[in-house]
Short mmCIF file of C-alpha atoms in Angstrom, two decimals:
data_model
loop_
_atom_site.label_atom_id
_atom_site.label_comp_id
_atom_site.label_asym_id
_atom_site.label_seq_id
_atom_site.Cartn_x
_atom_site.Cartn_y
_atom_site.Cartn_z
CA MET A 1 -10.04 -3.03 1.49
CA LEU A 2 -8.94 -0.63 -1.22
CA ILE A 3 -5.18 -0.42 -1.68
CA ALA A 4 -3.54 2.40 -3.63
CA TYR A 5 -0.11 1.59 -5.03
CA THR A 6 2.78 3.27 -6.81
CA GLU A 7 4.23 1.97 -10.09
CA ASP A 8 7.20 0.41 -8.34
CA ALA A 9 4.82 -1.65 -6.18
CA ALA A 10 2.75 -2.96 -9.12
CA PRO A 11 4.06 -6.57 -8.96
CA GLN A 12 3.13 -6.83 -5.28
CA ALA A 13 -0.26 -5.20 -5.97
CA ARG A 14 -0.98 -7.81 -8.67
CA ALA A 15 -0.12 -10.59 -6.22
CA LEU A 16 -2.39 -9.04 -3.57
CA SER A 17 -5.20 -8.76 -6.14
CA ARG A 18 -4.92 -12.50 -6.72
CA MET A 19 -5.35 -12.93 -2.95
CA GLY A 20 -8.63 -11.01 -2.99
CA PHE A 21 -7.53 -7.45 -2.22
CA THR A 22 -8.76 -4.55 -4.36
CA CYS A 23 -5.79 -2.60 -5.72
CA GLN A 24 -5.77 0.57 -7.81
CA PRO A 25 -2.95 2.76 -9.11
CA ALA A 26 -2.40 5.71 -6.79
CA ALA A 27 -3.53 8.23 -9.42
CA GLN A 28 -6.99 6.58 -9.58
CA ALA A 29 -7.55 5.63 -5.95
CA VAL A 30 -10.16 7.49 -3.89
CA GLY A 31 -11.06 6.36 -0.39
CA TYR A 32 -8.10 4.00 -0.13
CA GLU A 33 -7.37 2.31 3.19
CA ALA A 34 -3.75 1.38 2.51
CA PHE A 35 -0.96 2.88 0.42
CA LEU A 36 1.56 0.38 -0.93
CA TYR A 37 4.88 1.73 -2.13
CA GLY A 38 8.29 0.39 -3.03
CA ALA A 39 10.34 3.54 -2.52
CA THR A 40 11.78 4.78 0.74
CA VAL A 41 10.62 7.79 2.71
CA TYR A 42 13.70 9.61 1.46
CA ASP A 43 12.50 9.24 -2.14
CA GLY A 44 9.73 11.77 -1.49
CA ILE A 45 7.00 9.13 -1.20
CA PHE A 46 4.84 11.35 0.99
CA LEU A 47 4.67 13.93 -1.79
CA ARG A 48 3.07 11.28 -4.03
CA LEU A 49 0.26 10.24 -1.70
CA PRO A 50 -3.14 10.37 -3.38
CA PRO A 51 -5.17 13.23 -1.89
CA GLN A 52 -8.26 11.29 -0.78
CA PRO A 53 -7.67 8.48 1.73
CA ALA A 54 -10.50 6.80 3.63
CA GLU A 55 -12.12 8.87 6.38
CA SER A 56 -10.28 6.82 9.00
CA GLY A 57 -6.91 7.40 7.31
CA ALA A 58 -4.62 5.02 5.46
CA LEU A 59 -1.98 2.48 6.38
CA LEU A 60 1.35 3.40 4.75
CA LEU A 61 3.01 0.14 3.78
CA PRO A 62 6.51 -0.12 2.27
CA CYS A 63 6.70 -3.33 0.25
CA ARG A 64 10.43 -3.47 -0.41
CA GLY A 65 11.81 -6.74 0.98
CA LYS A 66 8.41 -8.21 1.86
CA SER A 67 6.68 -11.17 0.24
CA PRO A 68 3.06 -10.90 -0.91
CA GLU A 69 2.12 -13.21 1.96
CA GLN A 70 3.78 -10.89 4.49
CA LEU A 71 2.01 -7.89 2.97
CA ALA A 72 -1.35 -9.70 3.11
CA LEU A 73 -0.83 -10.49 6.79
CA ILE A 74 -0.01 -6.85 7.57
CA LEU A 75 -3.08 -5.68 5.63
CA ARG A 76 -5.37 -8.16 7.39
CA ARG A 77 -4.08 -7.02 10.77
CA ARG A 78 -4.34 -3.40 9.60
CA SER A 79 -1.17 -2.51 11.44
CA TYR A 80 2.52 -2.25 10.63
CA SER A 81 5.27 -1.44 13.09
CA PRO A 82 8.78 -1.90 11.71
CA LEU A 83 11.37 -2.80 14.30
CA PHE A 84 14.22 -0.29 14.34
#
């Protein structure tokens, strides 16, 4: 699974890389299946999405307040549904 990430999510991306995930900075990612970011929707995160996700789309995953283990579980399930 290729994960694109923003600069503010770099520490979590490094941790996920150590767990076996392939992570690339958003500016370099092509065909990514997940987009990891630390900002909120209100910070204009959708304006910074790399233009070429995987054909099936990409999972948008906010990492603020989540441990690397929680992020890995979400990525393995390939689903994220925040409650409220």
